[in-house]
JSON list of C-alpha atoms in Angstrom, two decimals:
[
{"chain": "S", "resi": 1133, "resn": "MET", "atom": "CA", "xyz": [-12.55, 15.86, 19.44]},
{"chain": "S", "resi": 1134, "resn": "HIS", "atom": "CA", "xyz": [-12.21, 18.85, 17.12]},
{"chain": "S", "resi": 1135, "resn": "GLU", "atom": "CA", "xyz": [-9.05, 20.07, 18.89]},
{"chain": "S", "resi": 1136, "resn": "ALA", "atom": "CA", "xyz": [-7.39, 16.67, 18.39]},
{"chain": "S", "resi": 1137, "resn": "MET", "atom": "CA", "xyz": [-8.10, 16.62, 14.65]},
{"chain": "S", "resi": 1138, "resn": "PRO", "atom": "CA", "xyz": [-4.83, 18.30, 13.50]},
{"chain": "S", "resi": 1139, "resn": "TYR", "atom": "CA", "xyz": [-2.84, 15.73, 15.49]},
{"chain": "S", "resi": 1140, "resn": "LEU", "atom": "CA", "xyz": [-4.90, 12.86, 14.13]},
{"chain": "S", "resi": 1141, "resn": "LYS", "atom": "CA", "xyz": [-4.31, 14.09, 10.57]},
{"chain": "S", "resi": 1142, "resn": "VAL", "atom": "CA", "xyz": [-0.56, 14.13, 11.16]},
{"chain": "S", "resi": 1143, "resn": "ALA", "atom": "CA", "xyz": [-0.75, 10.68, 12.77]},
{"chain": "S", "resi": 1144, "resn": "HIS", "atom": "CA", "xyz": [-2.68, 9.41, 9.73]},
{"chain": "S", "resi": 1145, "resn": "GLY", "atom": "CA", "xyz": [-0.05, 10.83, 7.40]},
{"chain": "S", "resi": 1146, "resn": "ALA", "atom": "CA", "xyz": [2.84, 9.46, 9.46]},
{"chain": "S", "resi": 1147, "resn": "PHE", "atom": "CA", "xyz": [1.27, 6.01, 9.67]},
{"chain": "S", "resi": 1148, "resn": "ASN", "atom": "CA", "xyz": [0.60, 5.85, 5.94]},
{"chain": "S", "resi": 1149, "resn": "THR", "atom": "CA", "xyz": [4.09, 7.15, 5.15]},
{"chain": "S", "resi": 1150, "resn": "LEU", "atom": "CA", "xyz": [5.48, 4.29, 7.23]},
{"chain": "S", "resi": 1151, "resn": "VAL", "atom": "CA", "xyz": [3.24, 1.81, 5.38]},
{"chain": "S", "resi": 1152, "resn": "MET", "atom": "CA", "xyz": [4.39, 3.26, 2.05]},
{"chain": "S", "resi": 1153, "resn": "LEU", "atom": "CA", "xyz": [8.04, 2.84, 3.06]},
{"chain": "S", "resi": 1154, "resn": "LEU", "atom": "CA", "xyz": [7.31, -0.74, 4.12]},
{"chain": "S", "resi": 1155, "resn": "PHE", "atom": "CA", "xyz": [5.79, -1.38, 0.69]},
{"chain": "S", "resi": 1156, "resn": "PHE", "atom": "CA", "xyz": [8.98, -0.08, -0.94]},
{"chain": "S", "resi": 1157, "resn": "TRP", "atom": "CA", "xyz": [11.00, -2.35, 1.34]},
{"chain": "S", "resi": 1158, "resn": "GLN", "atom": "CA", "xyz": [8.71, -5.27, 0.43]},
{"chain": "S", "resi": 1159, "resn": "ALA", "atom": "CA", "xyz": [9.27, -4.46, -3.25]},
{"chain": "S", "resi": 1160, "resn": "SER", "atom": "CA", "xyz": [13.03, -4.55, -2.75]},
{"chain": "S", "resi": 1161, "resn": "LEU", "atom": "CA", "xyz": [12.69, -8.04, -1.26]},
{"chain": "S", "resi": 1162, "resn": "GLY", "atom": "CA", "xyz": [10.58, -9.12, -4.23]},
{"chain": "S", "resi": 1163, "resn": "LEU", "atom": "CA", "xyz": [13.08, -7.72, -6.72]},
{"chain": "S", "resi": 1164, "resn": "ARG", "atom": "CA", "xyz": [15.97, -9.48, -4.97]},
{"chain": "S", "resi": 1165, "resn": "ILE", "atom": "CA", "xyz": [14.01, -12.74, -5.13]},
{"chain": "S", "resi": 1166, "resn": "ARG", "atom": "CA", "xyz": [13.28, -12.15, -8.81]},
{"chain": "S", "resi": 1167, "resn": "ARG", "atom": "CA", "xyz": [16.91, -11.35, -9.59]},
{"chain": "S", "resi": 1168, "resn": "ALA", "atom": "CA", "xyz": [18.06, -14.55, -7.85]},
{"chain": "S", "resi": 1169, "resn": "ARG", "atom": "CA", "xyz": [15.44, -16.65, -9.65]},
{"chain": "S", "resi": 1170, "resn": "LEU", "atom": "CA", "xyz": [16.30, -15.22, -13.07]},
{"chain": "S", "resi": 1171, "resn": "GLY", "atom": "CA", "xyz": [20.00, -15.65, -12.32]},
{"chain": "S", "resi": 1172, "resn": "GLY", "atom": "CA", "xyz": [19.53, -19.40, -12.10]},
{"chain": "S", "resi": 1173, "resn": "GLY", "atom": "CA", "xyz": [20.93, -19.76, -8.61]},
{"chain": "S", "resi": 1174, "resn": "PRO", "atom": "CA", "xyz": [19.29, -21.41, -5.63]},
{"chain": "S", "resi": 1175, "resn": "PRO", "atom": "CA", "xyz": [16.12, -19.68, -4.43]},
{"chain": "S", "resi": 1176, "resn": "PRO", "atom": "CA", "xyz": [16.75, -17.36, -1.47]},
{"chain": "S", "resi": 1177, "resn": "GLU", "atom": "CA", "xyz": [14.46, -19.20, 0.94]},
{"chain": "S", "resi": 1178, "resn": "ALA", "atom": "CA", "xyz": [14.82, -16.68, 3.79]},
{"chain": "S", "resi": 1179, "resn": "LEU", "atom": "CA", "xyz": [13.86, -13.75, 1.53]},
{"chain": "S", "resi": 1180, "resn": "ILE", "atom": "CA", "xyz": [10.95, -15.68, 0.03]},
{"chain": "S", "resi": 1181, "resn": "ARG", "atom": "CA", "xyz": [9.65, -16.58, 3.48]},
{"chain": "S", "resi": 1182, "resn": "ARG", "atom": "CA", "xyz": [9.96, -12.97, 4.68]},
{"chain": "S", "resi": 1183, "resn": "HIS", "atom": "CA", "xyz": [8.26, -11.62, 1.53]},
{"chain": "S", "resi": 1184, "resn": "ARG", "atom": "CA", "xyz": [5.36, -14.08, 1.81]},
{"chain": "S", "resi": 1185, "resn": "HIS", "atom": "CA", "xyz": [5.00, -13.60, 5.55]},
{"chain": "S", "resi": 1186, "resn": "ARG", "atom": "CA", "xyz": [4.90, -9.80, 5.58]},
{"chain": "S", "resi": 1187, "resn": "GLY", "atom": "CA", "xyz": [2.87, -9.16, 2.43]},
{"chain": "S", "resi": 1188, "resn": "PRO", "atom": "CA", "xyz": [-0.57, -9.96, 3.86]},
{"chain": "S", "resi": 1189, "resn": "ARG", "atom": "CA", "xyz": [0.17, -7.87, 6.94]},
{"chain": "S", "resi": 1190, "resn": "LEU", "atom": "CA", "xyz": [1.06, -4.90, 4.76]},
{"chain": "S", "resi": 1191, "resn": "VAL", "atom": "CA", "xyz": [-2.24, -5.30, 2.92]},
{"chain": "S", "resi": 1192, "resn": "CYS", "atom": "CA", "xyz": [-4.09, -5.05, 6.25]},
{"chain": "S", "resi": 1193, "resn": "LEU", "atom": "CA", "xyz": [-2.07, -2.00, 7.30]},
{"chain": "S", "resi": 1194, "resn": "ALA", "atom": "CA", "xyz": [-2.78, -0.23, 4.00]},
{"chain": "S", "resi": 1195, "resn": "VAL", "atom": "CA", "xyz": [-6.51, -0.91, 4.23]},
{"chain": "S", "resi": 1196, "resn": "ALA", "atom": "CA", "xyz": [-6.52, 0.26, 7.86]},
{"chain": "S", "resi": 1197, "resn": "GLY", "atom": "CA", "xyz": [-4.75, 3.48, 6.86]},
{"chain": "S", "resi": 1198, "resn": "PHE", "atom": "CA", "xyz": [-7.36, 4.17, 4.19]},
{"chain": "S", "resi": 1199, "resn": "PHE", "atom": "CA", "xyz": [-10.24, 3.64, 6.59]},
{"chain": "S", "resi": 1200, "resn": "ALA", "atom": "CA", "xyz": [-8.54, 5.76, 9.25]},
{"chain": "S", "resi": 1201, "resn": "GLY", "atom": "CA", "xyz": [-8.35, 8.66, 6.80]},
{"chain": "S", "resi": 1202, "resn": "LEU", "atom": "CA", "xyz": [-11.93, 8.10, 5.74]},
{"chain": "S", "resi": 1203, "resn": "THR", "atom": "CA", "xyz": [-13.01, 8.16, 9.39]},
{"chain": "S", "resi": 1204, "resn": "LEU", "atom": "CA", "xyz": [-11.15, 11.43, 9.99]},
{"chain": "S", "resi": 1205, "resn": "VAL", "atom": "CA", "xyz": [-12.93, 13.08, 7.05]},
{"chain": "S", "resi": 1206, "resn": "VAL", "atom": "CA", "xyz": [-16.36, 11.86, 8.15]},
{"chain": "S", "resi": 1207, "resn": "LEU", "atom": "CA", "xyz": [-15.78, 12.96, 11.74]},
{"chain": "S", "resi": 1208, "resn": "GLU", "atom": "CA", "xyz": [-14.58, 16.42, 10.82]},
{"chain": "S", "resi": 1209, "resn": "TRP", "atom": "CA", "xyz": [-16.72, 17.34, 7.80]},
{"chain": "S", "resi": 1210, "resn": "LYS", "atom": "CA", "xyz": [-19.57, 14.81, 7.91]},
{"chain": "S", "resi": 1211, "resn": "GLU", "atom": "CA", "xyz": [-18.89, 14.00, 4.25]},
{"chain": "S", "resi": 1212, "resn": "LEU", "atom": "CA", "xyz": [-17.33, 11.00, 2.57]},
{"chain": "S", "resi": 1213, "resn": "VAL", "atom": "CA", "xyz": [-15.39, 12.82, -0.14]},
{"chain": "S", "resi": 1214, "resn": "TRP", "atom": "CA", "xyz": [-13.89, 16.08, 1.10]},
{"chain": "S", "resi": 1215, "resn": "TYR", "atom": "CA", "xyz": [-10.54, 15.76, -0.70]},
{"chain": "S", "resi": 1216, "resn": "PRO", "atom": "CA", "xyz": [-11.55, 14.06, -3.98]},
{"chain": "S", "resi": 1217, "resn": "LEU", "atom": "CA", "xyz": [-8.06, 13.49, -5.42]},
{"chain": "S", "resi": 1218, "resn": "HIS", "atom": "CA", "xyz": [-6.72, 12.01, -2.19]},
{"chain": "S", "resi": 1219, "resn": "PHE", "atom": "CA", "xyz": [-9.86, 9.91, -1.69]},
{"chain": "S", "resi": 1220, "resn": "TYR", "atom": "CA", "xyz": [-9.93, 8.43, -5.19]},
{"chain": "S", "resi": 1221, "resn": "LEU", "atom": "CA", "xyz": [-6.19, 7.82, -5.23]},
{"chain": "S", "resi": 1222, "resn": "GLY", "atom": "CA", "xyz": [-6.55, 6.05, -1.87]},
{"chain": "S", "resi": 1223, "resn": "LEU", "atom": "CA", "xyz": [-9.49, 4.01, -3.09]},
{"chain": "S", "resi": 1224, "resn": "THR", "atom": "CA", "xyz": [-7.58, 3.02, -6.25]},
{"chain": "S", "resi": 1225, "resn": "LEU", "atom": "CA", "xyz": [-4.54, 2.21, -4.12]},
{"chain": "S", "resi": 1226, "resn": "VAL", "atom": "CA", "xyz": [-6.48, -0.06, -1.76]},
{"chain": "S", "resi": 1227, "resn": "PHE", "atom": "CA", "xyz": [-8.19, -1.79, -4.69]},
{"chain": "S", "resi": 1228, "resn": "SER", "atom": "CA", "xyz": [-4.84, -2.26, -6.44]},
{"chain": "S", "resi": 1229, "resn": "ILE", "atom": "CA", "xyz": [-3.24, -3.62, -3.28]},
{"chain": "S", "resi": 1230, "resn": "CYS", "atom": "CA", "xyz": [-6.08, -6.12, -2.87]},
{"chain": "S", "resi": 1231, "resn": "CYS", "atom": "CA", "xyz": [-5.63, -7.17, -6.52]},
{"chain": "S", "resi": 1232, "resn": "LEU", "atom": "CA", "xyz": [-1.89, -7.48, -5.94]},
{"chain": "S", "resi": 1233, "resn": "TYR", "atom": "CA", "xyz": [-2.56, -9.76, -2.98]},
{"chain": "S", "resi": 1234, "resn": "GLY", "atom": "CA", "xyz": [-5.05, -11.82, -5.00]},
{"chain": "S", "resi": 1235, "resn": "VAL", "atom": "CA", "xyz": [-2.55, -12.28, -7.82]},
{"chain": "S", "resi": 1236, "resn": "SER", "atom": "CA", "xyz": [0.14, -13.26, -5.34]},
{"chain": "S", "resi": 1237, "resn": "ARG", "atom": "CA", "xyz": [-2.05, -16.20, -4.29]},
{"chain": "S", "resi": 1238, "resn": "LEU", "atom": "CA", "xyz": [-2.06, -17.43, -7.91]},
{"chain": "S", "resi": 1239, "resn": "ILE", "atom": "CA", "xyz": [1.69, -17.38, -8.52]},
{"chain": "S", "resi": 1240, "resn": "ARG", "atom": "CA", "xyz": [2.70, -20.76, -9.87]},
{"chain": "S", "resi": 1241, "resn": "GLY", "atom": "CA", "xyz": [4.23, -19.80, -13.20]},
{"chain": "S", "resi": 1242, "resn": "GLN", "atom": "CA", "xyz": [5.84, -16.89, -14.99]},
{"chain": "S", "resi": 1243, "resn": "ARG", "atom": "CA", "xyz": [2.56, -15.29, -16.13]},
{"chain": "S", "resi": 1244, "resn": "TYR", "atom": "CA", "xyz": [1.33, -14.37, -12.66]},
{"chain": "S", "resi": 1245, "resn": "ARG", "atom": "CA", "xyz": [4.81, -13.36, -11.52]},
{"chain": "S", "resi": 1246, "resn": "ARG", "atom": "CA", "xyz": [4.94, -10.76, -14.29]},
{"chain": "S", "resi": 1247, "resn": "LEU", "atom": "CA", "xyz": [1.46, -9.52, -13.38]},
{"chain": "S", "resi": 1248, "resn": "HIS", "atom": "CA", "xyz": [2.49, -9.38, -9.71]},
{"chain": "S", "resi": 1249, "resn": "LEU", "atom": "CA", "xyz": [5.55, -7.31, -10.65]},
{"chain": "S", "resi": 1250, "resn": "ALA", "atom": "CA", "xyz": [3.49, -4.93, -12.82]},
{"chain": "S", "resi": 1251, "resn": "LEU", "atom": "CA", "xyz": [0.83, -4.47, -10.14]},
{"chain": "S", "resi": 1252, "resn": "GLY", "atom": "CA", "xyz": [3.53, -3.97, -7.52]},
{"chain": "S", "resi": 1253, "resn": "LEU", "atom": "CA", "xyz": [5.14, -1.19, -9.53]},
{"chain": "S", "resi": 1254, "resn": "TRP", "atom": "CA", "xyz": [1.69, 0.35, -10.09]},
{"chain": "S", "resi": 1255, "resn": "VAL", "atom": "CA", "xyz": [1.05, 0.30, -6.33]},
{"chain": "S", "resi": 1256, "resn": "LEU", "atom": "CA", "xyz": [4.38, 2.03, -5.63]},
{"chain": "S", "resi": 1257, "resn": "ALA", "atom": "CA", "xyz": [3.58, 4.74, -8.17]},
{"chain": "S", "resi": 1258, "resn": "LEU", "atom": "CA", "xyz": [0.13, 5.22, -6.65]},
{"chain": "S", "resi": 1259, "resn": "TYR", "atom": "CA", "xyz": [1.67, 5.47, -3.18]},
{"chain": "S", "resi": 1260, "resn": "VAL", "atom": "CA", "xyz": [3.93, 8.32, -4.32]},
{"chain": "S", "resi": 1261, "resn": "ALA", "atom": "CA", "xyz": [1.00, 10.14, -5.93]},
{"chain": "S", "resi": 1262, "resn": "GLN", "atom": "CA", "xyz": [-1.12, 9.57, -2.81]},
{"chain": "S", "resi": 1263, "resn": "ALA", "atom": "CA", "xyz": [1.63, 10.89, -0.53]},
{"chain": "S", "resi": 1264, "resn": "LEU", "atom": "CA", "xyz": [1.99, 14.03, -2.65]},
{"chain": "S", "resi": 1265, "resn": "ALA", "atom": "CA", "xyz": [-1.78, 14.58, -2.63]},
{"chain": "S", "resi": 1266, "resn": "GLY", "atom": "CA", "xyz": [-1.77, 14.12, 1.15]},
{"chain": "S", "resi": 1267, "resn": "LEU", "atom": "CA", "xyz": [1.04, 16.64, 1.59]},
{"chain": "S", "resi": 1268, "resn": "ASP", "atom": "CA", "xyz": [-0.97, 19.11, -0.48]},
{"chain": "S", "resi": 1269, "resn": "ILE", "atom": "CA", "xyz": [-3.80, 18.75, 2.05]},
{"chain": "S", "resi": 1270, "resn": "LEU", "atom": "CA", "xyz": [-1.53, 19.44, 5.04]},
{"chain": "S", "resi": 1271, "resn": "VAL", "atom": "CA", "xyz": [0.03, 22.54, 3.51]}
]
């Protein structure tokens, strides 16, 4: 198992990079929906359906990526927190993503839409910080 660890670390990073890119893509869908709604035109039903359909799946992928990294650390070093910055950023990211999902279930009016937007931007910023912390580990 120890000889496979470098490959598993790269796989973990590649998987989470893909999930991060999917979150940015999801955000672009959300911003296009928001722009159309604020523009007063008809709601883009196809975009809304895609955004609502893929969001919960992305939440599951993000949580799975966090637990995969946690498993790698425990298997290799027998400790829970070996890379503190990366661990706490990941934990904050997963918590924020779960909050983002929870808020998305409450969207009925403008108040929760604004909160959803703010949390979404926070998640994207955390993803960038998490990716940089992860690259620091690999180098």
